[in-house]
PDB file of C-alpha atoms in Angstrom:
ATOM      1  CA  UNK A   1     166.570  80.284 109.455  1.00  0.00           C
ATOM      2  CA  UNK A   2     164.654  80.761 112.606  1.00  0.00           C
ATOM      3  CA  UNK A   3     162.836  84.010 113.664  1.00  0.00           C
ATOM      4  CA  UNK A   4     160.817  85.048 116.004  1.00  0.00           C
ATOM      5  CA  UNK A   5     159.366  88.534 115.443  1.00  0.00           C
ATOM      6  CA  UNK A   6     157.213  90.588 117.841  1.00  0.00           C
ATOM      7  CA  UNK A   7     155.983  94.131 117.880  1.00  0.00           C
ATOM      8  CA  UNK A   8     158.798  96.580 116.916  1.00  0.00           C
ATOM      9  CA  UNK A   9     157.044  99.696 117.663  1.00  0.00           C
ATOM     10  CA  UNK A  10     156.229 100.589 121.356  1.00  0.00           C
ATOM     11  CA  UNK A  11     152.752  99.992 122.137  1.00  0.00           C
ATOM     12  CA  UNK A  12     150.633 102.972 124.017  1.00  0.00           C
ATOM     13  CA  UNK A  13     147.268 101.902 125.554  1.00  0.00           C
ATOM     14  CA  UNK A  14     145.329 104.078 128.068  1.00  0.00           C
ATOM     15  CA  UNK A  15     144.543 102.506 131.051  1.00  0.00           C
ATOM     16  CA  UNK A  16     141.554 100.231 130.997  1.00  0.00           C
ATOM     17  CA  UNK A  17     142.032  98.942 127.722  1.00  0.00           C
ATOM     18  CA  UNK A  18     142.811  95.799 126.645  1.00  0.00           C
ATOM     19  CA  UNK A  19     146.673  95.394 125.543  1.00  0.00           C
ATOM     20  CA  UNK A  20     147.250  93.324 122.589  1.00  0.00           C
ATOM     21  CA  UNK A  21     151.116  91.510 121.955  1.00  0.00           C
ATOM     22  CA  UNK A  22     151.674  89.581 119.103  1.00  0.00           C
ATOM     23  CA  UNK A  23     154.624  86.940 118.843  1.00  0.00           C
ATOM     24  CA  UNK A  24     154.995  85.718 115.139  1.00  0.00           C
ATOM     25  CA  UNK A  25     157.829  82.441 114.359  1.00  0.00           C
ATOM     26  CA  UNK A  26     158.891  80.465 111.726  1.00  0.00           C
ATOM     27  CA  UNK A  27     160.909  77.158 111.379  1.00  0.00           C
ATOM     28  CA  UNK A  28     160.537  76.156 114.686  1.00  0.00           C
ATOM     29  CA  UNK A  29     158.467  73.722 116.093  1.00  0.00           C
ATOM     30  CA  UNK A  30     157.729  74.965 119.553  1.00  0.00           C
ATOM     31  CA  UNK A  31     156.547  72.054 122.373  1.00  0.00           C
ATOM     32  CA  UNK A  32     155.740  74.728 124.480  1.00  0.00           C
ATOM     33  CA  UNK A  33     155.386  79.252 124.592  1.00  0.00           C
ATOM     34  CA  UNK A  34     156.571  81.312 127.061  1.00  0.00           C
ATOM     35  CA  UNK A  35     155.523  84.763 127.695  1.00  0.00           C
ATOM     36  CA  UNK A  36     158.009  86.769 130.536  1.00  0.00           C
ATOM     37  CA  UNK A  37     157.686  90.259 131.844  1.00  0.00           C
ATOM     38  CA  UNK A  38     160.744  92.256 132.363  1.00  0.00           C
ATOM     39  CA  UNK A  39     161.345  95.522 133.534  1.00  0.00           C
ATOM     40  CA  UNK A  40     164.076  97.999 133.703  1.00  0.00           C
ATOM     41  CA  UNK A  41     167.277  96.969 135.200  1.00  0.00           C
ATOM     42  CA  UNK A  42     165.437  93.177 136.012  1.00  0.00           C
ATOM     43  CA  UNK A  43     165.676  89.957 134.940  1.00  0.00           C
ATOM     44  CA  UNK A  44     162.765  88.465 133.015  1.00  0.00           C
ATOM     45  CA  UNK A  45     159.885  87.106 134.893  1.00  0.00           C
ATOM     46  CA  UNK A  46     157.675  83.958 133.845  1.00  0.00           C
ATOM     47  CA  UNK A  47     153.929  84.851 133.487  1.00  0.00           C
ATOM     48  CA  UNK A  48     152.233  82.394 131.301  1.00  0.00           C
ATOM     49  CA  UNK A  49     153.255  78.956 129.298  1.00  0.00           C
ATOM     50  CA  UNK A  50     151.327  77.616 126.632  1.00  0.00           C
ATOM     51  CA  UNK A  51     151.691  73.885 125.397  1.00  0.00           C
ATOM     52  CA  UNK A  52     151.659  73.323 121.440  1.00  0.00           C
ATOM     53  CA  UNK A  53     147.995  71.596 122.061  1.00  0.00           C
ATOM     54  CA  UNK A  54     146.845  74.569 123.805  1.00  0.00           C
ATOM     55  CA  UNK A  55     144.829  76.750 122.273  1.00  0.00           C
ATOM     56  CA  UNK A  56     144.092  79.328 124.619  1.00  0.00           C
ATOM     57  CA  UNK A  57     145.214  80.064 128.827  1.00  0.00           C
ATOM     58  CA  UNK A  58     144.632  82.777 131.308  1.00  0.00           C
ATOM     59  CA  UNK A  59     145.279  83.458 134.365  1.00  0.00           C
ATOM     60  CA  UNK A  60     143.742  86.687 136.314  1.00  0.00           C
ATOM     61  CA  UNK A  61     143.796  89.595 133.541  1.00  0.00           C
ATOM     62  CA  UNK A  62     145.818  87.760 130.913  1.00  0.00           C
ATOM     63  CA  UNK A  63     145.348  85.659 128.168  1.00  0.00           C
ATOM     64  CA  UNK A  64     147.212  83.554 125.637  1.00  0.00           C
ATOM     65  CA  UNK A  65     146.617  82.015 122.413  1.00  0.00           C
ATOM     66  CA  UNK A  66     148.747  79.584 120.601  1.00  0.00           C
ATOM     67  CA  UNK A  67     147.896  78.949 116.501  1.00  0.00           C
ATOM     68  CA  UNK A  68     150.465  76.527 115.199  1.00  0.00           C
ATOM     69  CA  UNK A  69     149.075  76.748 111.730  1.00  0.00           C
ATOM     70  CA  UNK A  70     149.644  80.524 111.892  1.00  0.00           C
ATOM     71  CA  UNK A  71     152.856  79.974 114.128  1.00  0.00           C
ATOM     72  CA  UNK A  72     151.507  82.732 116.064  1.00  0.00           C
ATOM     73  CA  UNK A  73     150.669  83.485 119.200  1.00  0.00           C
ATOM     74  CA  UNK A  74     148.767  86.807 120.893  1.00  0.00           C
ATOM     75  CA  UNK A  75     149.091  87.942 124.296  1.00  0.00           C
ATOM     76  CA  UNK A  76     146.412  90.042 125.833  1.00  0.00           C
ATOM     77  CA  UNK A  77     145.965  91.853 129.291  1.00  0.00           C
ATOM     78  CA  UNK A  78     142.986  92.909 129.877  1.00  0.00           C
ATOM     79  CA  UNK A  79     141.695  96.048 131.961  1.00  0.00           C
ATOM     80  CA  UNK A  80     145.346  97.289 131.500  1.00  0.00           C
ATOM     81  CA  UNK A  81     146.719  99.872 134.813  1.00  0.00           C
ATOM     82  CA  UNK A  82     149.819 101.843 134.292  1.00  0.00           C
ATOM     83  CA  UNK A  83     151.878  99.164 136.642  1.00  0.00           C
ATOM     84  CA  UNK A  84     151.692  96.832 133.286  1.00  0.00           C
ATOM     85  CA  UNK A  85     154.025  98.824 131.689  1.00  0.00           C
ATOM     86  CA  UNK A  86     157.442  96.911 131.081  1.00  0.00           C
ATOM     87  CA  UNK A  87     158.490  95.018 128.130  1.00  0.00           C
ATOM     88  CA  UNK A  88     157.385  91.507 127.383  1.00  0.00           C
ATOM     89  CA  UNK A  89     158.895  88.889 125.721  1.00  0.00           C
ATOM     90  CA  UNK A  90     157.700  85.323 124.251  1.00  0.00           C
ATOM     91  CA  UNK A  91     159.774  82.767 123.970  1.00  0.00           C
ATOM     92  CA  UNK A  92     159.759  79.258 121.990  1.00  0.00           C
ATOM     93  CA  UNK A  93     160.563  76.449 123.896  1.00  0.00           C
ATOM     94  CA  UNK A  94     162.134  73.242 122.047  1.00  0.00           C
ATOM     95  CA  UNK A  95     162.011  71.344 124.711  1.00  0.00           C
ATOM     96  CA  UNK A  96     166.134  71.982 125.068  1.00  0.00           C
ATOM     97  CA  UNK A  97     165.971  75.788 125.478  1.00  0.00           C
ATOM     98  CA  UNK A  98     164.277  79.096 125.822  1.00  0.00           C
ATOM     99  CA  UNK A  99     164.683  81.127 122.353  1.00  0.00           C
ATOM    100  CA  UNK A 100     163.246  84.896 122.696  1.00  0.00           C
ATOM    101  CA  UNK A 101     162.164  87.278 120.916  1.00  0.00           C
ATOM    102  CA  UNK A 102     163.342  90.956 121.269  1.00  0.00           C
ATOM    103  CA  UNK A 103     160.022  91.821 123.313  1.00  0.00           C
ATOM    104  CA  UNK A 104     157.641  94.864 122.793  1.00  0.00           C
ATOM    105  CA  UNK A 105     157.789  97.781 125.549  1.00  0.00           C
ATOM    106  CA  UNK A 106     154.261  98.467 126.415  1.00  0.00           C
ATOM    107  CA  UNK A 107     153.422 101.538 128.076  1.00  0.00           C
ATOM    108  CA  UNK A 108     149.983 102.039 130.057  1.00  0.00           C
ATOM    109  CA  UNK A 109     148.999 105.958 130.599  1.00  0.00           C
ATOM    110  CA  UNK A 110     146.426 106.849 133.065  1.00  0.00           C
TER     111      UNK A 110
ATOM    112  CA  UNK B   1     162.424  81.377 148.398  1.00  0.00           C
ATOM    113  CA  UNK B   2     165.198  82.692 147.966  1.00  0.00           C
ATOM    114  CA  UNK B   3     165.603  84.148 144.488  1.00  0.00           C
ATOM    115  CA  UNK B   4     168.806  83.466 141.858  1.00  0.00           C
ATOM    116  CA  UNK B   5     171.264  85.644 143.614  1.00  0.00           C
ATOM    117  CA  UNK B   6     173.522  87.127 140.859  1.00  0.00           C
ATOM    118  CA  UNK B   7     177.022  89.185 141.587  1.00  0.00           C
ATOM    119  CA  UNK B   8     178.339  91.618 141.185  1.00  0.00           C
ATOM    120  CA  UNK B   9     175.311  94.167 139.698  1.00  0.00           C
ATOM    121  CA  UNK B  10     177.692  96.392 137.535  1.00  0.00           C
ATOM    122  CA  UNK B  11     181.065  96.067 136.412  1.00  0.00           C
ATOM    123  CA  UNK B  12     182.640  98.066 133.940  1.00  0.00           C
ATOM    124  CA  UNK B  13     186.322  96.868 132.921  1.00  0.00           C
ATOM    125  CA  UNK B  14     188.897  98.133 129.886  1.00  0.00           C
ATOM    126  CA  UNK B  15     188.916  95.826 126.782  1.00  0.00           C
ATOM    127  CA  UNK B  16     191.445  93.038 127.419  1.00  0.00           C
ATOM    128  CA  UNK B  17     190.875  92.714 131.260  1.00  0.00           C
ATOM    129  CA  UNK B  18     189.430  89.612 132.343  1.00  0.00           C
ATOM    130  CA  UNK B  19     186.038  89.808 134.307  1.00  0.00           C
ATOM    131  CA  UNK B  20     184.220  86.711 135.957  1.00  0.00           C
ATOM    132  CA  UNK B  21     180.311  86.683 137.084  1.00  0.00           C
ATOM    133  CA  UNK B  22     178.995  84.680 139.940  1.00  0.00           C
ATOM    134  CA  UNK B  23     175.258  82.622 140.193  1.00  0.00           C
ATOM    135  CA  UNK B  24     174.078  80.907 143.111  1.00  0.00           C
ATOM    136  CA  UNK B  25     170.613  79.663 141.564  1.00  0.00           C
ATOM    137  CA  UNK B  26     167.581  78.643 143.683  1.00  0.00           C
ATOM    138  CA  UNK B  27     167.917  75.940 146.087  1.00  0.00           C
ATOM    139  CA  UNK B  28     167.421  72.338 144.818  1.00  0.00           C
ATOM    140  CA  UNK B  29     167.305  73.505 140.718  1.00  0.00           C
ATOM    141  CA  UNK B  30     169.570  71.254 138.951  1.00  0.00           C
ATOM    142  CA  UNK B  31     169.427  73.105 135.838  1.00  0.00           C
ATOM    143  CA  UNK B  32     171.404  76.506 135.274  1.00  0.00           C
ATOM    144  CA  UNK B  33     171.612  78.910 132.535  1.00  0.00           C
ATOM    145  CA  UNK B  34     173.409  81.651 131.329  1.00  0.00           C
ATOM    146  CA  UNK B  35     172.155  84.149 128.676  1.00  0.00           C
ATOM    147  CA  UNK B  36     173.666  87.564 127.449  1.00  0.00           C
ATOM    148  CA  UNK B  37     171.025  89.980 126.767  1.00  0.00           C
ATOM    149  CA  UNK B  38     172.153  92.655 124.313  1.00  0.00           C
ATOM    150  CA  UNK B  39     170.210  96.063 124.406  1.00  0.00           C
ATOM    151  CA  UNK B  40     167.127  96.263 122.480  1.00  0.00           C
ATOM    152  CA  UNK B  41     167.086  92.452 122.425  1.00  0.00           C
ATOM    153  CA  UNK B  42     166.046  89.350 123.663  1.00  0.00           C
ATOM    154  CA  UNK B  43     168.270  86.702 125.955  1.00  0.00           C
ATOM    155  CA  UNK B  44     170.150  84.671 124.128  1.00  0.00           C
ATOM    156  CA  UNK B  45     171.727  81.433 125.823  1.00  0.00           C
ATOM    157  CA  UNK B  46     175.341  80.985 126.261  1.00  0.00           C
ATOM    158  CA  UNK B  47     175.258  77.904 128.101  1.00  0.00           C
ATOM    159  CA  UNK B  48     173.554  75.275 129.994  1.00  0.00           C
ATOM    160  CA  UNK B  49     173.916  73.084 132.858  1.00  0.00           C
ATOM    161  CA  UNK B  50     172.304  70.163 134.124  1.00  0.00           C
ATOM    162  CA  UNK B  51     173.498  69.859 137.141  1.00  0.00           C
ATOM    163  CA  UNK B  52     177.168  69.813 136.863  1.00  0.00           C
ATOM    164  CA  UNK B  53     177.417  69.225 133.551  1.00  0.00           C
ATOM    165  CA  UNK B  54     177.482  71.632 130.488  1.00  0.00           C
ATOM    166  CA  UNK B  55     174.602  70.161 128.158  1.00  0.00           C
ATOM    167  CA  UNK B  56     174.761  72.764 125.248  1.00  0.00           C
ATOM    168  CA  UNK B  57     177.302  75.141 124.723  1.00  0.00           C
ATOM    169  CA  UNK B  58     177.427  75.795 121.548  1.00  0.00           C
ATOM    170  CA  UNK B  59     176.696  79.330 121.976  1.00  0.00           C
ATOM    171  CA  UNK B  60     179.393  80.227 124.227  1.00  0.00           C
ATOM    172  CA  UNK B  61     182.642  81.622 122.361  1.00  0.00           C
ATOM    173  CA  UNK B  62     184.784  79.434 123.402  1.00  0.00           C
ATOM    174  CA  UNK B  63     188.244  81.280 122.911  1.00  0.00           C
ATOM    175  CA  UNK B  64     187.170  83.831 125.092  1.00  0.00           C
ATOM    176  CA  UNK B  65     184.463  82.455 127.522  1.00  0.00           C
ATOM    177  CA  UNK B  66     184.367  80.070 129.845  1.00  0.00           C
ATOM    178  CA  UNK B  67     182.262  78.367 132.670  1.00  0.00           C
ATOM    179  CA  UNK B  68     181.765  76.468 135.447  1.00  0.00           C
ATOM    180  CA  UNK B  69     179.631  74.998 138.277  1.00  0.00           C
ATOM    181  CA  UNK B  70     181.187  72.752 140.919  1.00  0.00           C
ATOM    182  CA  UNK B  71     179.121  70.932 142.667  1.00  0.00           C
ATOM    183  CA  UNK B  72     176.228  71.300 140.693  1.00  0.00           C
ATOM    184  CA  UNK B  73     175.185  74.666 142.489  1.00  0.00           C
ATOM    185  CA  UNK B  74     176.711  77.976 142.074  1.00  0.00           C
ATOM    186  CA  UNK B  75     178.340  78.520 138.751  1.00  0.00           C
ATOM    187  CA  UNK B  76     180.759  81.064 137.689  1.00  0.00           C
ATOM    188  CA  UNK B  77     180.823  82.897 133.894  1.00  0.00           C
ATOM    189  CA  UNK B  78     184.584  84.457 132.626  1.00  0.00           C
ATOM    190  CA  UNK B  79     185.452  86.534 129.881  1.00  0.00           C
ATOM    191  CA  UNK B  80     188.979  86.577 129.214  1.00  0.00           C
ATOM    192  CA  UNK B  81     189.902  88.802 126.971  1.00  0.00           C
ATOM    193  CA  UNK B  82     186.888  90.976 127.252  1.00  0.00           C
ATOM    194  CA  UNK B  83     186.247  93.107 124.018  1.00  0.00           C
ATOM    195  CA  UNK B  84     184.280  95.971 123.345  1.00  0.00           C
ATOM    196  CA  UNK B  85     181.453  93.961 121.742  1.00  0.00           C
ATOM    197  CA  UNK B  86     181.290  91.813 124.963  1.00  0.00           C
ATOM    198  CA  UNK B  87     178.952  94.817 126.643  1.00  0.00           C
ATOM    199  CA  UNK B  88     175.555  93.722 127.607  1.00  0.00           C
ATOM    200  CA  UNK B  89     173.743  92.196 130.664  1.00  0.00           C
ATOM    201  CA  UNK B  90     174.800  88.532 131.945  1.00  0.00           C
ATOM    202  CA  UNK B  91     171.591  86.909 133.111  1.00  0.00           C
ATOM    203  CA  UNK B  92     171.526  83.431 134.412  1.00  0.00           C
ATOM    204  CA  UNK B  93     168.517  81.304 135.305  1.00  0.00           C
ATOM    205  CA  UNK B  94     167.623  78.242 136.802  1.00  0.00           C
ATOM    206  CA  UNK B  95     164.656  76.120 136.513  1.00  0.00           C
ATOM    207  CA  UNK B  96     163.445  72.380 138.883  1.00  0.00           C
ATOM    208  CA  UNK B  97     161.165  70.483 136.753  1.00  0.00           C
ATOM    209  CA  UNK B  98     159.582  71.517 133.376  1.00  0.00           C
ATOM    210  CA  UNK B  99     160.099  74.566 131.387  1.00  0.00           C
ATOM    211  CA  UNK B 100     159.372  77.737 133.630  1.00  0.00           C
ATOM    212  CA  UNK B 101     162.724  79.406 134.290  1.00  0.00           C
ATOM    213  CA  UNK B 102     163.570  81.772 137.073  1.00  0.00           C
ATOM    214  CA  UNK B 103     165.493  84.616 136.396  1.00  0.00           C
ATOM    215  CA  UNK B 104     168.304  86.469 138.450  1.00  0.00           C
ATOM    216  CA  UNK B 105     168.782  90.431 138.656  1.00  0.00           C
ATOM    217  CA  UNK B 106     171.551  90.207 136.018  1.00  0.00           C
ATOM    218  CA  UNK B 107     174.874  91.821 136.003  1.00  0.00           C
ATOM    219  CA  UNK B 108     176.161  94.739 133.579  1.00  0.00           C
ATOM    220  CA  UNK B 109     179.092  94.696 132.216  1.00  0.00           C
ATOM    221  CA  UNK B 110     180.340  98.155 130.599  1.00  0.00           C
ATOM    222  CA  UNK B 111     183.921  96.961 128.064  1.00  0.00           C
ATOM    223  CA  UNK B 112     185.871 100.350 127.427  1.00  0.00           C
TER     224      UNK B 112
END
């Protein structure tokens, strides 16, 4: 069946540090990644896609990577500031619809 | 822009009541979803529309849920029955070209 599996423990980072997310699937064949940011009592918001010939993208502090041979894919933010904290989800994208993962709650202390 | 508007916020009903949630997406996206986001868990798609039209459903319970979008704009989600089980956040989305989706506030619904 299909899975997608991220961090089920609560990641702490102190501020500064580089936060690490990891998104881990199997039996899907993805066209395209998704990683959303959603905090309490909010809808998710879009921060980064990633197409399945993609191997890496950024944009300001974050960064994605996207190994289809590992179906896996890592999502950093670098420099991290206390306002990061929320949880974020990935998301595979068939090309029909968004499938999620349960997302990992990071939390950034000063 | 204006962002997907969702109503009402909250609503907390008795099991068996019927409840109905209301979506007015951004302006010129032709495709609408709804998701029900359990706690502790990722969205998970009921149903979507392009434009008009339901294009996969198969996720939405059918005996109890229903949908629609006249017009090919706003779009309205009803439970009816609601049971306890039915508890969780409503989101819907909408999305122009391409995969990015935009996401509305939500609305809670509380079953007792």
């Amino acid at each position: 069946s299909q899975k997608i599996e991220q961090n089920s423990e609560a990641l702490n980072i102190q501020e500064g540090k580089t936060a690490t997310l990891t998104c881990n699937y199997t039996n899907y064949s993805p066209a395209y990644l998704q990683w959303y940011r959603q905090d309490p009592g909010r809808g998710p918001v879009f921060l980064l896609l990633i197409r399945e010939n993609e191997k890496e993208k950024r944009k300001e502090r974050l960064k994605v990577t996207f190994d289809t041979t590992l179906k896996q894919s890592l999502f950093h933010i670098t420099a991290s500031q206390p306002a990061d904290s929320a949880t974020y989800l990935c998301a595979l994208d068939s090309g029909y619809a968004l499938n999620f993962g349960k997302g990992t709650s990071l939390l950034v202390t000063p | 822009e204006a962002g997907v508007v969702q109503s009402p916020r909250y609503k907390i009903i008795e099991k068996k009541q019927p409840v109905a949630f209301w979506c007015n997406p951004i302006s010129g996206h032709n495709t609408l979803y709804w998701y029900r986001q359990n706690l502790g868990q990722g969205p998970e798609l009921l149903i979507r529309y392009e434009n008009e039209e339901a294009v996969d459903d198969s996720q939405l319970p059918k005996d109890r849920f229903s949908a629609e979008r006249l017009k090919g704009v706003d779009s309205t989600l009803k439970i009816q029955p609601a049971e306890l089980g039915d508890s969780a956040v409503y989101l819907c989305a909408s999305s122009r070209v391409g995969p990015k989706q935009f996401f509305g506030p939500g609305t809670r619904l509380t079953v007792l």
